[in-house]
XYZ file of C-alpha atoms in Angstrom:
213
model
C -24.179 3.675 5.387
C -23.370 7.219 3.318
C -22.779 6.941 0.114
C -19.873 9.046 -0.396
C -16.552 9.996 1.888
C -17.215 12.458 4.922
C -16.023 16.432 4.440
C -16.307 18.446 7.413
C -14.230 20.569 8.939
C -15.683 21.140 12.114
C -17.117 18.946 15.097
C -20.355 18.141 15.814
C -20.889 21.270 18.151
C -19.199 23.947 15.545
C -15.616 23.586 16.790
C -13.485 23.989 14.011
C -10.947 21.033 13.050
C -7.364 21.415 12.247
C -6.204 22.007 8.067
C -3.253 20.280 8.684
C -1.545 21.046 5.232
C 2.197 20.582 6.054
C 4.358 16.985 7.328
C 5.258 19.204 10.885
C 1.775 20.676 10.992
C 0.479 16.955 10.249
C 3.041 15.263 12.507
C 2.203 17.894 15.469
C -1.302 17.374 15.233
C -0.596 13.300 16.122
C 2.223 14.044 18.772
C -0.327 16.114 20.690
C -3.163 13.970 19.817
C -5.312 16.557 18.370
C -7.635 15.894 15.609
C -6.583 17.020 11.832
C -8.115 16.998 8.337
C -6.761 17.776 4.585
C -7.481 17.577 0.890
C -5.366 14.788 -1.169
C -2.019 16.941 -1.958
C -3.691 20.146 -0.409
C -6.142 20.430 -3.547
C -9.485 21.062 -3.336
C -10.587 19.539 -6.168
C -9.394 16.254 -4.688
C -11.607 17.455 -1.597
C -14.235 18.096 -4.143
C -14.211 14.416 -5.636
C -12.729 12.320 -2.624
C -14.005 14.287 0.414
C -11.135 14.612 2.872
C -8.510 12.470 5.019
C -8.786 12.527 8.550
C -6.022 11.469 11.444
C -7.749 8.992 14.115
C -7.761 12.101 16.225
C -10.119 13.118 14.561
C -12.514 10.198 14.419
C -11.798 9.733 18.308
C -12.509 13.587 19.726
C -15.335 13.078 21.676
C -17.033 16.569 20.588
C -17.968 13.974 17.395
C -16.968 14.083 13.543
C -19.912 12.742 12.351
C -22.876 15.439 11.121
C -25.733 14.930 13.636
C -27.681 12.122 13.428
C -24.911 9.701 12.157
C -21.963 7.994 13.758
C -18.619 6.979 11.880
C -18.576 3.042 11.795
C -17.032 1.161 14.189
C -15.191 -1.825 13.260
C -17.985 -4.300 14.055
C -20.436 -2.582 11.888
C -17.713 -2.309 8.606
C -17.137 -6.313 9.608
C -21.057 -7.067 9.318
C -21.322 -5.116 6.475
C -18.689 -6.321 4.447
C -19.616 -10.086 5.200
C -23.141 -9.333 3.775
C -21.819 -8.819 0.442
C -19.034 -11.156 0.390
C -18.440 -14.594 0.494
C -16.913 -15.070 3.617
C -17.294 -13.217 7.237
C -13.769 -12.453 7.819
C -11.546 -10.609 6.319
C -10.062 -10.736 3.732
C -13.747 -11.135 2.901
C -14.049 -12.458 -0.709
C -15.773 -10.102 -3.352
C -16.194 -7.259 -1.671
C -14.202 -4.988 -3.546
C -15.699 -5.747 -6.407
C -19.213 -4.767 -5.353
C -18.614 -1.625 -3.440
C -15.869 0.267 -5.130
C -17.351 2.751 -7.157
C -17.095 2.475 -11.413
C -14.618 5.387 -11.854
C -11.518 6.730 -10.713
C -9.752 3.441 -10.560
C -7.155 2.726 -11.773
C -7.859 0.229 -14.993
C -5.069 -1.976 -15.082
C -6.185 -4.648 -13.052
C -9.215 -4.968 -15.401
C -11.068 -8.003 -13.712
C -11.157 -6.410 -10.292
C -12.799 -3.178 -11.572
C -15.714 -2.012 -9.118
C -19.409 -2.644 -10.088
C -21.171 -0.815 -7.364
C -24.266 -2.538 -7.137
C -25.029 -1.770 -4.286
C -24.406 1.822 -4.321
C -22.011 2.385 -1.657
C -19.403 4.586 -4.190
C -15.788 3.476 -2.603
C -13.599 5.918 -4.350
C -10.161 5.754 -4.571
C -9.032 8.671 -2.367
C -5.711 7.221 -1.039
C -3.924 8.207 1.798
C -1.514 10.434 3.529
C 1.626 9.161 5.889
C 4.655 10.657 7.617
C 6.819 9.409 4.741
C 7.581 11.381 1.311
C 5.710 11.410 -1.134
C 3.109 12.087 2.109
C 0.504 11.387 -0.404
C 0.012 8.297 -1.735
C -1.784 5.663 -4.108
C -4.933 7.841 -5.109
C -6.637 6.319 -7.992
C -5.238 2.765 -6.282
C -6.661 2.238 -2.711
C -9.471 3.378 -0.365
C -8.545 3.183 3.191
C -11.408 3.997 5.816
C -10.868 4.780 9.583
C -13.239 2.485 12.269
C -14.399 4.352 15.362
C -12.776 1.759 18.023
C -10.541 3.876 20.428
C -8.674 0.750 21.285
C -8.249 -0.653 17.595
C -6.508 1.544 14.839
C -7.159 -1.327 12.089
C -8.757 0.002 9.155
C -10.467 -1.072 6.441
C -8.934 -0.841 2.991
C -9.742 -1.749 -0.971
C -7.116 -1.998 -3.264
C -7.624 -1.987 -7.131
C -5.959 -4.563 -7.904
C -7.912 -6.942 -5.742
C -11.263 -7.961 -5.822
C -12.077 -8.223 -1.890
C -12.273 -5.640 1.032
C -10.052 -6.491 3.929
C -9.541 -5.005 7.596
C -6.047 -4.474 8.364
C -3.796 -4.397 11.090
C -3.000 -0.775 12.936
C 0.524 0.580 11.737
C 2.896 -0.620 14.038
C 4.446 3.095 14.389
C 2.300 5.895 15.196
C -0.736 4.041 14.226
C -3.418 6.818 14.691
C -1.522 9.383 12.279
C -2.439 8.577 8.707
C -4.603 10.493 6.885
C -7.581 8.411 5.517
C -11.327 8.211 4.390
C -14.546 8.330 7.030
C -17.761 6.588 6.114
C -20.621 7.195 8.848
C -23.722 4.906 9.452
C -26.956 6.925 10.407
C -28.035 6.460 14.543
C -31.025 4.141 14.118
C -33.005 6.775 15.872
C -32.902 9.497 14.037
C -35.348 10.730 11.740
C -33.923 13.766 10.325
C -31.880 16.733 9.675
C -31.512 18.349 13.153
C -29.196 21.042 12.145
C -25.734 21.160 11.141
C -24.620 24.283 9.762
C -20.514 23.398 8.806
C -22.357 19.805 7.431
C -24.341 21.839 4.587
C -21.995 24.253 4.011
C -19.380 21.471 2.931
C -21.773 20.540 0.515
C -22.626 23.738 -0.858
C -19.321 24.254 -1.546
C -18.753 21.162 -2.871
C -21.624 22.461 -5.283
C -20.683 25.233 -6.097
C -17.010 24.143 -7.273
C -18.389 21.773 -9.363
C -20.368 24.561 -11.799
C -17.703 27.166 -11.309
C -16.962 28.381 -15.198
């Protein structure tokens, strides 16, 4: 599984996705069931550090979110991964926070649930956006991923206050329009970079910001 939150902005096959940055732009995007992306409150530098929120849309467009060679996780991969660090194999499956969430960024008041990331996985607090004000909420408090089931719009979320990971149930309103975090899982027959322009470029930028002076 990647070790840190997708952050592209185009498909698979170069066709650009939606900067939703505005609610109506946002809520549009869901009514016509179009795919959308942003930064955490518009800001870059969230982009920079989080990666970026995606609708379900998005996950769901069949032209593919995920660079080439990888797939974003469906629900019954996140459920066998999470149960292979945890102490149960359901949800809400027992020390799983704990393990995966990444060492920084959380919030420290809940100081015995504080990530130890031993095994590398990074989950950073990038929070969410909703239809609701403030539109962007809890960063620096909860991780929220999107699964790849068309049928399912449960997600997976870590909170830091709590030391396990736990799927929960789709919204019961407009369940595919929150903006959240993508993790992909690479195709177990690939065996290399085949080629994805918009893929490097994200991360060039991403480099780049980070040594700006």
């Amino acid at each position: 599984i990647s070790a840190e939150n997708l952050a592209v902005t185009t498909y698979r096959n170069g066709d650009v996705i939606e900067n939703a940055q505005g609610n109506s732009a946002w809520v549009a995007a869901n009514t016509n069931q179009t795919g959308a992306w942003c930064y955490y409150n518009n800001d870059l530098g969230n982009g920079v550090t989080y990666g970026i929120l995606y609708n379900k849309w998005a996950v769901l467009d069949p032209r593919g979110l995920a660079p080439v060679g990888y797939e974003v996780l469906t629900k019954a991969q996140w459920e066998s991964s999470l149960t292979t660090v945890a102490s149960t194999n359901t949800t809400p499956f027992l020390g799983a926070g704990v393990v995966l969430k990444s060492e920084e960024l959380w919030e420290t008041s809940a100081t015995t649930n504080q990530g130890t990331n031993t095994r590398g996985f990074s989950a950073l607090p990038s929070g969410e956006r909703v239809v609701a004000t403030p539109f962007f909420q809890e960063i620096n408090q909860t991780t929220n991923y999107w699964t790849k089931d068309a049928s399912d719009d449960s997600f997976v979320q870590m909170l830091y206050n709590s030391p396990n990971a736990t799927i929960e149930p789709a919204l019961a309103t407009n369940p595919k329009l929150a903006g959240r975090a993508v993790r992909c899982v690479k195709d177990i027959n690939y065996n290399g970079w085949n080629g994805d322009p918009e893929f490097l470029k994200d991360k060039f930028v991403k480099f780049s910001y980070r040594f700006k002076f």
